[in-house]
């Protein structure tokens, strides 16, 4: 218990320094990353006896991660001190942004997505909603699978972020909202709920300043929707309770992290640099397939196959890999956020908002590097859409 209490105290000090000391926004890199970790540790304290012991490996791994991340975010807080509060985002108050008619594309895609959801849901051996989930996650799934929906996701997500930021018509807004709802149903995944909500909140915070009450409301909404999604898609013989699900999704990855061993592989950094191996396999330079992003289960004692954001870095390079991963996260998020608040870079703001889910869910799994191909597509779609579909003009 001493390990988890020590980490909890360190996170409380770091968060208080950020929110009270430098008056940072709750969506700035440090609180965005550390608040979910703090919630995870609090859940762990309250459910400590229900899981295996919080061991030394988990403690030292997280201590290294938190320390390195804090150094980078501390520097970012100092660089952006007062700037983000005196002039939240110069461009948003002096320039009016208006996007073009996305609904012309979104409505036909939405109609076909409804058709795909029906075909996939009815095209498997299990229940409708479980078929949707398995079609998105199960390797070698034998039923109907999605084709269009995952292919257009980067484009639609970029449109969603731009619509949240710009002046647009109701038809534009509600059509893209409707597709995001369809995507939630089609994937039956918690990230499909969390990603658009978190993206919206961060953009709203830059425009209007996010209040604590609104933050709490959206946090409760995310929890309720995620739990509803779980109970809807679970198999008939699954008798999970609310408390067991809370522990499974929030706390168990930290305990599972302590069960991991470094991988002895002939492929240098096969998890960390999976993107490179996937490309070289695709173009025929190597025959070996990249490692599966869906990991094996560990029993802690409940079964879990997620191991926090530290997993790829630790399994490839041990504690040195954790330092590398923390440096990478620190550089990416501080750079994007600083470009947004100091450089008046609207596209950096949008990309920061879109990438925020990877930082906020680091307690659960690694998605920034593991899903690098999808994230690159997301960045390209955002930049191109902003360049060719958004009109900028001075506020009258």
mmCIF file of C-alpha atoms in Angstrom:
data_model
loop_
_atom_site.group_PDB
_atom_site.id
_atom_site.type_symbol
_atom_site.label_atom_id
_atom_site.label_comp_id
_atom_site.label_asym_id
_atom_site.label_seq_id
_atom_site.Cartn_x
_atom_site.Cartn_y
_atom_site.Cartn_z
ATOM 1 C CA UNK A 1 0.000 0.000 0.000
ATOM 2 C CA UNK A 2 2.922 2.357 0.663
ATOM 3 C CA UNK A 3 3.823 2.373 -3.024
ATOM 4 C CA UNK A 4 0.416 3.464 -4.221
ATOM 5 C CA UNK A 5 0.061 6.050 -1.443
ATOM 6 C CA UNK A 6 3.455 7.558 -2.335
ATOM 7 C CA UNK A 7 2.521 7.895 -6.014
ATOM 8 C CA UNK A 8 -0.860 9.374 -5.088
ATOM 9 C CA UNK A 9 0.797 12.053 -2.942
ATOM 10 C CA UNK A 10 3.244 12.926 -5.721
ATOM 11 C CA UNK A 11 0.419 13.327 -8.236
ATOM 12 C CA UNK A 12 -1.592 15.520 -5.868
ATOM 13 C CA UNK A 13 1.433 17.820 -5.414
ATOM 14 C CA UNK A 14 2.035 17.991 -9.190
ATOM 15 C CA UNK A 15 -1.617 18.756 -9.971
ATOM 16 C CA UNK A 16 -1.886 21.401 -7.220
ATOM 17 C CA UNK A 17 1.286 23.022 -8.535
ATOM 18 C CA UNK A 18 -0.246 23.223 -12.000
ATOM 19 C CA UNK A 19 -3.782 24.350 -11.194
ATOM 20 C CA UNK A 20 -3.002 26.631 -8.241
ATOM 21 C CA UNK A 21 0.658 27.550 -8.697
ATOM 22 C CA UNK A 22 0.836 28.403 -12.377
ATOM 23 C CA UNK A 23 -2.972 28.787 -12.810
ATOM 24 C CA UNK A 24 -2.954 26.416 -15.762
ATOM 25 C CA UNK A 25 -6.063 25.214 -17.511
ATOM 26 C CA UNK A 26 -7.476 21.835 -16.578
ATOM 27 C CA UNK A 27 -6.958 20.809 -20.209
ATOM 28 C CA UNK A 28 -3.267 21.776 -20.281
ATOM 29 C CA UNK A 29 -0.841 18.827 -20.604
ATOM 30 C CA UNK A 30 -0.062 18.301 -16.919
ATOM 31 C CA UNK A 31 -3.597 18.123 -15.449
ATOM 32 C CA UNK A 32 -4.915 16.354 -18.548
ATOM 33 C CA UNK A 33 -2.380 13.575 -18.042
ATOM 34 C CA UNK A 34 -2.123 13.371 -14.253
ATOM 35 C CA UNK A 35 -5.767 13.731 -13.163
ATOM 36 C CA UNK A 36 -6.828 10.403 -14.763
ATOM 37 C CA UNK A 37 -3.790 8.729 -13.195
ATOM 38 C CA UNK A 38 -4.817 10.156 -9.818
ATOM 39 C CA UNK A 39 -8.345 8.786 -10.253
ATOM 40 C CA UNK A 40 -6.830 5.406 -11.102
ATOM 41 C CA UNK A 41 -4.743 5.343 -7.923
ATOM 42 C CA UNK A 42 -7.715 6.403 -5.789
ATOM 43 C CA UNK A 43 -9.779 3.549 -7.252
ATOM 44 C CA UNK A 44 -6.828 1.270 -6.503
ATOM 45 C CA UNK A 45 -6.667 2.376 -2.870
ATOM 46 C CA UNK A 46 -10.388 1.735 -2.377
ATOM 47 C CA UNK A 47 -10.179 -1.693 -4.082
ATOM 48 C CA UNK A 48 -6.668 -2.669 -3.023
ATOM 49 C CA UNK A 49 -7.561 -6.071 -1.547
ATOM 50 C CA UNK A 50 -9.495 -7.140 -4.662
ATOM 51 C CA UNK A 51 -6.359 -7.289 -6.831
ATOM 52 C CA UNK A 52 -2.839 -8.642 -6.672
ATOM 53 C CA UNK A 53 -0.332 -6.563 -4.744
ATOM 54 C CA UNK A 54 0.919 -3.305 -6.248
ATOM 55 C CA UNK A 55 4.496 -4.523 -6.707
ATOM 56 C CA UNK A 56 7.903 -2.864 -7.022
ATOM 57 C CA UNK A 57 7.981 -3.150 -10.801
ATOM 58 C CA UNK A 58 4.766 -1.133 -11.153
ATOM 59 C CA UNK A 59 5.994 1.393 -8.595
ATOM 60 C CA UNK A 60 9.396 2.073 -10.161
ATOM 61 C CA UNK A 61 7.937 2.070 -13.678
ATOM 62 C CA UNK A 62 5.319 4.671 -12.781
ATOM 63 C CA UNK A 63 7.757 6.701 -10.684
ATOM 64 C CA UNK A 64 10.098 7.014 -13.689
ATOM 65 C CA UNK A 65 7.208 7.854 -16.036
ATOM 66 C CA UNK A 66 5.698 10.487 -13.727
ATOM 67 C CA UNK A 67 9.067 12.100 -12.990
ATOM 68 C CA UNK A 68 10.140 12.480 -16.632
ATOM 69 C CA UNK A 69 6.679 13.585 -17.770
ATOM 70 C CA UNK A 70 6.519 16.144 -14.953
ATOM 71 C CA UNK A 71 9.878 17.661 -15.944
ATOM 72 C CA UNK A 72 8.656 18.299 -19.481
ATOM 73 C CA UNK A 73 5.235 19.533 -18.416
ATOM 74 C CA UNK A 74 6.789 21.711 -15.707
ATOM 75 C CA UNK A 75 8.892 23.409 -18.366
ATOM 76 C CA UNK A 76 5.768 23.809 -20.475
ATOM 77 C CA UNK A 77 3.897 25.380 -17.564
ATOM 78 C CA UNK A 78 6.690 27.910 -17.077
ATOM 79 C CA UNK A 79 6.869 28.741 -20.792
ATOM 80 C CA UNK A 80 3.121 29.294 -20.981
ATOM 81 C CA UNK A 81 2.718 30.917 -17.551
ATOM 82 C CA UNK A 82 0.036 33.658 -17.696
ATOM 83 C CA UNK A 83 0.110 33.693 -21.484
ATOM 84 C CA UNK A 84 -2.700 31.133 -21.780
ATOM 85 C CA UNK A 85 -4.815 32.975 -19.220
ATOM 86 C CA UNK A 86 -4.256 36.602 -20.247
ATOM 87 C CA UNK A 87 -4.938 35.881 -23.907
ATOM 88 C CA UNK A 88 -6.468 32.428 -24.153
ATOM 89 C CA UNK A 89 -6.035 32.110 -27.878
ATOM 90 C CA UNK A 90 -5.532 35.291 -29.824
ATOM 91 C CA UNK A 91 -6.842 33.925 -33.090
ATOM 92 C CA UNK A 92 -10.153 32.760 -31.592
ATOM 93 C CA UNK A 93 -10.998 36.251 -30.390
ATOM 94 C CA UNK A 94 -9.720 38.261 -33.369
ATOM 95 C CA UNK A 95 -10.432 35.988 -36.318
ATOM 96 C CA UNK A 96 -13.717 34.393 -37.328
ATOM 97 C CA UNK A 97 -13.432 30.899 -38.794
ATOM 98 C CA UNK A 98 -16.143 29.389 -40.954
ATOM 99 C CA UNK A 99 -16.070 25.923 -42.506
ATOM 100 C CA UNK A 100 -17.743 24.837 -45.723
ATOM 101 C CA UNK A 101 -20.692 22.478 -46.226
ATOM 102 C CA UNK A 102 -19.412 19.198 -44.814
ATOM 103 C CA UNK A 103 -22.947 17.792 -44.646
ATOM 104 C CA UNK A 104 -22.883 17.157 -48.409
ATOM 105 C CA UNK A 105 -20.339 14.414 -47.709
ATOM 106 C CA UNK A 106 -21.383 13.445 -44.189
ATOM 107 C CA UNK A 107 -25.044 12.615 -44.861
ATOM 108 C CA UNK A 108 -24.408 10.021 -47.636
ATOM 109 C CA UNK A 109 -21.612 8.462 -45.542
ATOM 110 C CA UNK A 110 -23.965 8.311 -42.554
ATOM 111 C CA UNK A 111 -26.641 6.537 -44.576
ATOM 112 C CA UNK A 112 -24.165 3.916 -45.764
ATOM 113 C CA UNK A 113 -22.786 3.579 -42.218
ATOM 114 C CA UNK A 114 -26.294 2.705 -40.986
ATOM 115 C CA UNK A 115 -26.434 -0.004 -43.655
ATOM 116 C CA UNK A 116 -22.996 -1.323 -42.615
ATOM 117 C CA UNK A 117 -23.963 -1.412 -38.938
ATOM 118 C CA UNK A 118 -27.073 -3.434 -39.761
ATOM 119 C CA UNK A 119 -25.172 -5.885 -41.967
ATOM 120 C CA UNK A 120 -22.326 -6.402 -39.486
ATOM 121 C CA UNK A 121 -24.625 -6.639 -36.469
ATOM 122 C CA UNK A 122 -26.789 -9.247 -38.158
ATOM 123 C CA UNK A 123 -23.885 -11.022 -39.841
ATOM 124 C CA UNK A 124 -22.308 -12.809 -36.892
ATOM 125 C CA UNK A 125 -22.973 -15.741 -34.600
ATOM 126 C CA UNK A 126 -23.558 -13.705 -31.425
ATOM 127 C CA UNK A 127 -25.940 -10.936 -30.418
ATOM 128 C CA UNK A 128 -26.253 -7.795 -32.541
ATOM 129 C CA UNK A 129 -24.113 -5.503 -30.359
ATOM 130 C CA UNK A 130 -21.542 -8.161 -29.504
ATOM 131 C CA UNK A 131 -21.118 -8.874 -33.223
ATOM 132 C CA UNK A 132 -20.329 -5.192 -33.766
ATOM 133 C CA UNK A 133 -17.667 -5.279 -31.070
ATOM 134 C CA UNK A 134 -16.070 -8.526 -32.222
ATOM 135 C CA UNK A 135 -15.966 -7.324 -35.830
ATOM 136 C CA UNK A 136 -13.753 -4.428 -34.693
ATOM 137 C CA UNK A 137 -11.477 -6.256 -32.248
ATOM 138 C CA UNK A 138 -11.267 -9.981 -32.973
ATOM 139 C CA UNK A 139 -8.467 -11.199 -35.237
ATOM 140 C CA UNK A 140 -9.789 -13.652 -37.803
ATOM 141 C CA UNK A 141 -13.420 -12.746 -37.132
ATOM 142 C CA UNK A 142 -15.540 -14.890 -39.467
ATOM 143 C CA UNK A 143 -18.655 -12.719 -39.659
ATOM 144 C CA UNK A 144 -19.331 -9.556 -41.651
ATOM 145 C CA UNK A 145 -16.783 -6.769 -41.146
ATOM 146 C CA UNK A 146 -16.805 -3.002 -41.639
ATOM 147 C CA UNK A 147 -15.209 -1.521 -44.754
ATOM 148 C CA UNK A 148 -16.206 2.147 -45.065
ATOM 149 C CA UNK A 149 -16.638 3.169 -41.429
ATOM 150 C CA UNK A 150 -13.037 2.692 -40.209
ATOM 151 C CA UNK A 151 -11.673 4.055 -43.500
ATOM 152 C CA UNK A 152 -13.446 7.419 -43.170
ATOM 153 C CA UNK A 153 -12.911 7.803 -39.401
ATOM 154 C CA UNK A 154 -9.826 10.110 -39.645
ATOM 155 C CA UNK A 155 -11.667 12.383 -42.073
ATOM 156 C CA UNK A 156 -14.847 12.492 -39.978
ATOM 157 C CA UNK A 157 -12.958 13.048 -36.731
ATOM 158 C CA UNK A 158 -11.049 15.952 -38.295
ATOM 159 C CA UNK A 159 -14.364 17.425 -39.494
ATOM 160 C CA UNK A 160 -15.793 17.043 -35.991
ATOM 161 C CA UNK A 161 -12.897 18.975 -34.423
ATOM 162 C CA UNK A 162 -13.156 21.750 -37.017
ATOM 163 C CA UNK A 163 -16.924 22.019 -36.548
ATOM 164 C CA UNK A 164 -16.394 22.373 -32.775
ATOM 165 C CA UNK A 165 -14.016 25.288 -33.359
ATOM 166 C CA UNK A 166 -15.558 27.183 -36.264
ATOM 167 C CA UNK A 167 -18.756 28.996 -37.078
ATOM 168 C CA UNK A 168 -20.948 26.580 -38.996
ATOM 169 C CA UNK A 169 -24.532 25.722 -39.890
ATOM 170 C CA UNK A 170 -26.762 23.513 -37.739
ATOM 171 C CA UNK A 171 -26.943 20.989 -40.563
ATOM 172 C CA UNK A 172 -23.155 20.756 -40.613
ATOM 173 C CA UNK A 173 -22.993 20.390 -36.855
ATOM 174 C CA UNK A 174 -25.770 17.851 -36.335
ATOM 175 C CA UNK A 175 -24.844 15.705 -39.330
ATOM 176 C CA UNK A 176 -21.297 15.183 -38.045
ATOM 177 C CA UNK A 177 -22.599 14.654 -34.500
ATOM 178 C CA UNK A 178 -24.941 12.008 -35.879
ATOM 179 C CA UNK A 179 -22.090 10.173 -37.629
ATOM 180 C CA UNK A 180 -20.036 10.190 -34.416
ATOM 181 C CA UNK A 181 -23.019 8.578 -32.675
ATOM 182 C CA UNK A 182 -23.175 5.947 -35.424
ATOM 183 C CA UNK A 183 -19.460 5.297 -34.968
ATOM 184 C CA UNK A 184 -19.996 4.730 -31.231
ATOM 185 C CA UNK A 185 -22.688 2.177 -32.034
ATOM 186 C CA UNK A 186 -20.668 0.587 -34.829
ATOM 187 C CA UNK A 187 -17.525 0.049 -32.758
ATOM 188 C CA UNK A 188 -19.195 -0.464 -29.370
ATOM 189 C CA UNK A 189 -15.925 0.846 -27.941
ATOM 190 C CA UNK A 190 -15.268 3.215 -25.076
ATOM 191 C CA UNK A 191 -12.679 5.212 -27.011
ATOM 192 C CA UNK A 192 -15.346 6.078 -29.580
ATOM 193 C CA UNK A 193 -17.226 7.826 -26.760
ATOM 194 C CA UNK A 194 -14.279 9.383 -24.980
ATOM 195 C CA UNK A 195 -12.436 10.769 -28.026
ATOM 196 C CA UNK A 196 -15.124 13.155 -29.373
ATOM 197 C CA UNK A 197 -16.216 14.274 -25.903
ATOM 198 C CA UNK A 198 -12.664 15.076 -24.821
ATOM 199 C CA UNK A 199 -11.922 16.780 -28.135
ATOM 200 C CA UNK A 200 -15.015 18.949 -27.724
ATOM 201 C CA UNK A 201 -14.144 19.859 -24.111
ATOM 202 C CA UNK A 202 -10.592 20.942 -24.940
ATOM 203 C CA UNK A 203 -11.707 23.110 -27.853
ATOM 204 C CA UNK A 204 -14.504 24.553 -25.691
ATOM 205 C CA UNK A 205 -11.949 25.347 -22.982
ATOM 206 C CA UNK A 206 -9.832 27.334 -25.399
ATOM 207 C CA UNK A 207 -12.871 29.257 -26.608
ATOM 208 C CA UNK A 208 -14.844 29.825 -23.399
ATOM 209 C CA UNK A 209 -12.871 28.521 -20.395
ATOM 210 C CA UNK A 210 -14.111 25.208 -19.021
ATOM 211 C CA UNK A 211 -15.813 25.423 -15.618
ATOM 212 C CA UNK A 212 -15.433 22.785 -12.902
ATOM 213 C CA UNK A 213 -19.170 22.048 -12.895
ATOM 214 C CA UNK A 214 -19.180 21.379 -16.641
ATOM 215 C CA UNK A 215 -16.101 19.175 -16.294
ATOM 216 C CA UNK A 216 -17.764 17.064 -13.605
ATOM 217 C CA UNK A 217 -20.941 16.711 -15.674
ATOM 218 C CA UNK A 218 -19.048 15.479 -18.724
ATOM 219 C CA UNK A 219 -16.937 13.131 -16.601
ATOM 220 C CA UNK A 220 -20.084 11.523 -15.200
ATOM 221 C CA UNK A 221 -21.546 11.360 -18.717
ATOM 222 C CA UNK A 222 -18.474 9.517 -19.995
ATOM 223 C CA UNK A 223 -18.620 7.006 -17.121
ATOM 224 C CA UNK A 224 -22.356 6.381 -17.580
ATOM 225 C CA UNK A 225 -22.066 5.968 -21.359
ATOM 226 C CA UNK A 226 -19.035 3.687 -21.070
ATOM 227 C CA UNK A 227 -20.738 1.441 -18.523
ATOM 228 C CA UNK A 228 -23.943 1.395 -20.571
ATOM 229 C CA UNK A 229 -21.917 0.360 -23.596
ATOM 230 C CA UNK A 230 -20.240 -2.436 -21.651
ATOM 231 C CA UNK A 231 -23.475 -3.913 -20.322
ATOM 232 C CA UNK A 232 -25.110 -3.628 -23.756
ATOM 233 C CA UNK A 233 -22.414 -5.528 -25.628
ATOM 234 C CA UNK A 234 -21.446 -8.133 -23.016
ATOM 235 C CA UNK A 235 -22.191 -11.794 -23.561
ATOM 236 C CA UNK A 236 -25.201 -13.433 -21.905
ATOM 237 C CA UNK A 237 -23.019 -15.441 -19.506
ATOM 238 C CA UNK A 238 -21.100 -12.345 -18.359
ATOM 239 C CA UNK A 239 -22.235 -11.417 -14.833
ATOM 240 C CA UNK A 240 -19.908 -8.493 -14.167
ATOM 241 C CA UNK A 241 -20.989 -5.923 -11.580
ATOM 242 C CA UNK A 242 -20.471 -2.166 -11.517
ATOM 243 C CA UNK A 243 -17.595 -2.378 -9.021
ATOM 244 C CA UNK A 244 -15.824 -5.194 -10.845
ATOM 245 C CA UNK A 245 -15.998 -3.264 -14.141
ATOM 246 C CA UNK A 246 -14.687 -0.099 -12.461
ATOM 247 C CA UNK A 247 -11.704 -1.982 -11.084
ATOM 248 C CA UNK A 248 -11.160 -3.878 -14.335
ATOM 249 C CA UNK A 249 -10.983 -0.846 -16.618
ATOM 250 C CA UNK A 250 -9.400 1.709 -14.315
ATOM 251 C CA UNK A 251 -7.060 -0.042 -11.887
ATOM 252 C CA UNK A 252 -6.207 -3.494 -13.255
ATOM 253 C CA UNK A 253 -3.866 -2.233 -16.053
ATOM 254 C CA UNK A 254 -1.423 -0.892 -13.443
ATOM 255 C CA UNK A 255 -1.338 -4.253 -11.677
ATOM 256 C CA UNK A 256 -1.019 -6.070 -15.002
ATOM 257 C CA UNK A 257 1.956 -3.839 -15.844
ATOM 258 C CA UNK A 258 3.784 -5.395 -12.898
ATOM 259 C CA UNK A 259 3.316 -8.856 -14.431
ATOM 260 C CA UNK A 260 5.055 -7.974 -17.727
ATOM 261 C CA UNK A 261 8.535 -9.094 -18.700
ATOM 262 C CA UNK A 262 10.865 -7.591 -21.255
ATOM 263 C CA UNK A 263 10.508 -9.207 -24.678
ATOM 264 C CA UNK A 264 13.452 -11.153 -26.065
ATOM 265 C CA UNK A 265 12.986 -10.606 -29.784
ATOM 266 C CA UNK A 266 15.184 -10.367 -32.839
ATOM 267 C CA UNK A 267 13.145 -7.308 -33.865
ATOM 268 C CA UNK A 268 14.482 -4.123 -32.268
ATOM 269 C CA UNK A 269 11.623 -2.323 -30.494
ATOM 270 C CA UNK A 270 8.872 -4.443 -32.056
ATOM 271 C CA UNK A 271 6.136 -2.726 -30.011
ATOM 272 C CA UNK A 272 7.546 0.799 -29.922
ATOM 273 C CA UNK A 273 8.369 0.860 -33.634
ATOM 274 C CA UNK A 274 5.516 -1.359 -34.793
ATOM 275 C CA UNK A 275 4.531 1.285 -37.355
ATOM 276 C CA UNK A 276 7.850 0.878 -39.176
ATOM 277 C CA UNK A 277 7.600 -2.916 -39.210
ATOM 278 C CA UNK A 278 4.023 -2.707 -40.497
ATOM 279 C CA UNK A 279 5.072 -0.475 -43.407
ATOM 280 C CA UNK A 280 8.114 -2.559 -44.339
ATOM 281 C CA UNK A 281 5.965 -5.704 -44.253
ATOM 282 C CA UNK A 282 3.318 -4.038 -46.398
ATOM 283 C CA UNK A 283 5.780 -3.090 -49.145
ATOM 284 C CA UNK A 284 7.481 -6.485 -49.001
ATOM 285 C CA UNK A 285 10.826 -5.610 -47.416
ATOM 286 C CA UNK A 286 10.268 -8.077 -44.553
ATOM 287 C CA UNK A 287 8.091 -11.173 -44.336
ATOM 288 C CA UNK A 288 7.387 -11.137 -40.616
ATOM 289 C CA UNK A 289 4.058 -9.635 -39.590
ATOM 290 C CA UNK A 290 4.088 -6.778 -37.022
ATOM 291 C CA UNK A 291 3.112 -7.707 -33.482
ATOM 292 C CA UNK A 292 -0.585 -7.815 -32.706
ATOM 293 C CA UNK A 293 -1.907 -4.700 -30.968
ATOM 294 C CA UNK A 294 -4.417 -6.879 -29.075
ATOM 295 C CA UNK A 295 -2.286 -8.344 -26.288
ATOM 296 C CA UNK A 296 -2.575 -11.590 -24.357
ATOM 297 C CA UNK A 297 -4.575 -11.670 -21.147
ATOM 298 C CA UNK A 298 -3.031 -11.402 -17.718
ATOM 299 C CA UNK A 299 -4.921 -12.436 -14.568
ATOM 300 C CA UNK A 300 -4.592 -9.998 -11.637
ATOM 301 C CA UNK A 301 -6.818 -11.921 -10.639
ATOM 302 C CA UNK A 302 -9.422 -10.562 -13.103
ATOM 303 C CA UNK A 303 -8.438 -11.001 -16.762
ATOM 304 C CA UNK A 304 -7.114 -7.903 -18.526
ATOM 305 C CA UNK A 305 -5.170 -7.393 -21.746
ATOM 306 C CA UNK A 306 -4.268 -3.706 -21.328
ATOM 307 C CA UNK A 307 -1.120 -2.645 -19.480
ATOM 308 C CA UNK A 308 -1.084 1.176 -19.423
ATOM 309 C CA UNK A 309 0.810 3.393 -21.871
ATOM 310 C CA UNK A 310 4.115 2.111 -20.488
ATOM 311 C CA UNK A 311 3.651 -1.384 -21.986
ATOM 312 C CA UNK A 312 5.355 -1.063 -25.398
ATOM 313 C CA UNK A 313 8.274 0.943 -24.046
ATOM 314 C CA UNK A 314 8.888 -1.348 -21.076
ATOM 315 C CA UNK A 315 8.557 -4.610 -22.980
ATOM 316 C CA UNK A 316 10.986 -3.426 -25.651
ATOM 317 C CA UNK A 317 13.628 -1.660 -23.558
ATOM 318 C CA UNK A 318 12.810 -1.993 -19.849
ATOM 319 C CA UNK A 319 13.116 1.070 -17.632
ATOM 320 C CA UNK A 320 15.178 2.837 -20.302
ATOM 321 C CA UNK A 321 12.240 2.445 -22.664
ATOM 322 C CA UNK A 322 9.925 4.068 -20.122
ATOM 323 C CA UNK A 323 12.198 7.119 -20.070
ATOM 324 C CA UNK A 324 12.117 7.230 -23.870
ATOM 325 C CA UNK A 325 8.309 6.950 -23.951
ATOM 326 C CA UNK A 326 7.881 9.690 -21.346
ATOM 327 C CA UNK A 327 10.222 12.007 -23.266
ATOM 328 C CA UNK A 328 8.262 11.328 -26.446
ATOM 329 C CA UNK A 329 4.917 12.122 -24.788
ATOM 330 C CA UNK A 330 6.380 15.205 -23.138
ATOM 331 C CA UNK A 331 7.778 16.612 -26.368
ATOM 332 C CA UNK A 332 4.639 15.990 -28.413
ATOM 333 C CA UNK A 333 2.055 17.387 -26.014
ATOM 334 C CA UNK A 334 4.073 20.354 -24.762
ATOM 335 C CA UNK A 335 4.998 21.313 -28.340
ATOM 336 C CA UNK A 336 1.409 21.144 -29.614
ATOM 337 C CA UNK A 337 -0.024 22.988 -26.625
ATOM 338 C CA UNK A 338 2.639 25.689 -26.685
ATOM 339 C CA UNK A 339 2.145 26.219 -30.412
ATOM 340 C CA UNK A 340 -1.557 26.706 -29.722
ATOM 341 C CA UNK A 341 -1.355 29.173 -26.853
ATOM 342 C CA UNK A 342 1.760 31.101 -27.848
ATOM 343 C CA UNK A 343 2.082 30.685 -31.582
ATOM 344 C CA UNK A 344 -1.572 31.271 -32.502
ATOM 345 C CA UNK A 345 -1.447 28.001 -34.442
ATOM 346 C CA UNK A 346 -5.049 26.848 -34.819
ATOM 347 C CA UNK A 347 -4.089 23.550 -36.431
ATOM 348 C CA UNK A 348 -1.785 22.712 -33.508
ATOM 349 C CA UNK A 349 -4.726 23.358 -31.182
ATOM 350 C CA UNK A 350 -6.946 20.994 -33.163
ATOM 351 C CA UNK A 351 -4.304 18.251 -33.250
ATOM 352 C CA UNK A 352 -3.670 18.677 -29.513
ATOM 353 C CA UNK A 353 -7.405 18.256 -28.880
ATOM 354 C CA UNK A 354 -7.589 15.191 -31.133
ATOM 355 C CA UNK A 355 -4.530 13.601 -29.485
ATOM 356 C CA UNK A 356 -5.743 14.397 -25.971
ATOM 357 C CA UNK A 357 -7.422 11.020 -25.553
ATOM 358 C CA UNK A 358 -4.041 9.236 -25.743
ATOM 359 C CA UNK A 359 -2.710 11.351 -22.884
ATOM 360 C CA UNK A 360 -5.842 11.136 -20.737
ATOM 361 C CA UNK A 361 -6.096 7.337 -21.105
ATOM 362 C CA UNK A 362 -2.424 6.558 -20.518
ATOM 363 C CA UNK A 363 -3.505 4.715 -17.339
ATOM 364 C CA UNK A 364 -5.361 2.274 -19.599
ATOM 365 C CA UNK A 365 -3.343 1.617 -22.769
ATOM 366 C CA UNK A 366 -0.885 3.151 -25.234
ATOM 367 C CA UNK A 367 -2.570 4.587 -28.328
ATOM 368 C CA UNK A 368 -0.355 7.478 -29.449
ATOM 369 C CA UNK A 369 2.498 5.362 -30.850
ATOM 370 C CA UNK A 370 0.677 2.055 -31.287
ATOM 371 C CA UNK A 371 -1.923 3.725 -33.519
ATOM 372 C CA UNK A 372 0.632 5.913 -35.270
ATOM 373 C CA UNK A 373 -0.694 5.155 -38.763
ATOM 374 C CA UNK A 374 -4.183 6.306 -37.791
ATOM 375 C CA UNK A 375 -2.816 9.355 -35.989
ATOM 376 C CA UNK A 376 -0.789 10.385 -39.060
ATOM 377 C CA UNK A 377 -3.956 10.133 -41.175
ATOM 378 C CA UNK A 378 -5.766 12.236 -38.576
ATOM 379 C CA UNK A 379 -3.109 14.946 -38.730
ATOM 380 C CA UNK A 380 -3.104 15.001 -42.534
ATOM 381 C CA UNK A 381 -6.911 15.181 -42.719
ATOM 382 C CA UNK A 382 -6.971 18.031 -40.195
ATOM 383 C CA UNK A 383 -4.310 20.066 -41.984
ATOM 384 C CA UNK A 384 -5.796 19.553 -45.449
ATOM 385 C CA UNK A 385 -9.375 20.243 -44.373
ATOM 386 C CA UNK A 386 -8.310 23.390 -42.554
ATOM 387 C CA UNK A 387 -6.294 24.546 -45.537
ATOM 388 C CA UNK A 388 -8.972 23.993 -48.177
ATOM 389 C CA UNK A 389 -12.339 24.157 -46.384
ATOM 390 C CA UNK A 390 -12.018 26.822 -43.688
ATOM 391 C CA UNK A 391 -12.415 30.520 -44.396
ATOM 392 C CA UNK A 392 -10.661 32.972 -42.062
ATOM 393 C CA UNK A 393 -11.684 36.594 -41.761
ATOM 394 C CA UNK A 394 -11.143 39.340 -39.144
ATOM 395 C CA UNK A 395 -13.843 39.849 -36.545
ATOM 396 C CA UNK A 396 -15.861 42.958 -37.387
#
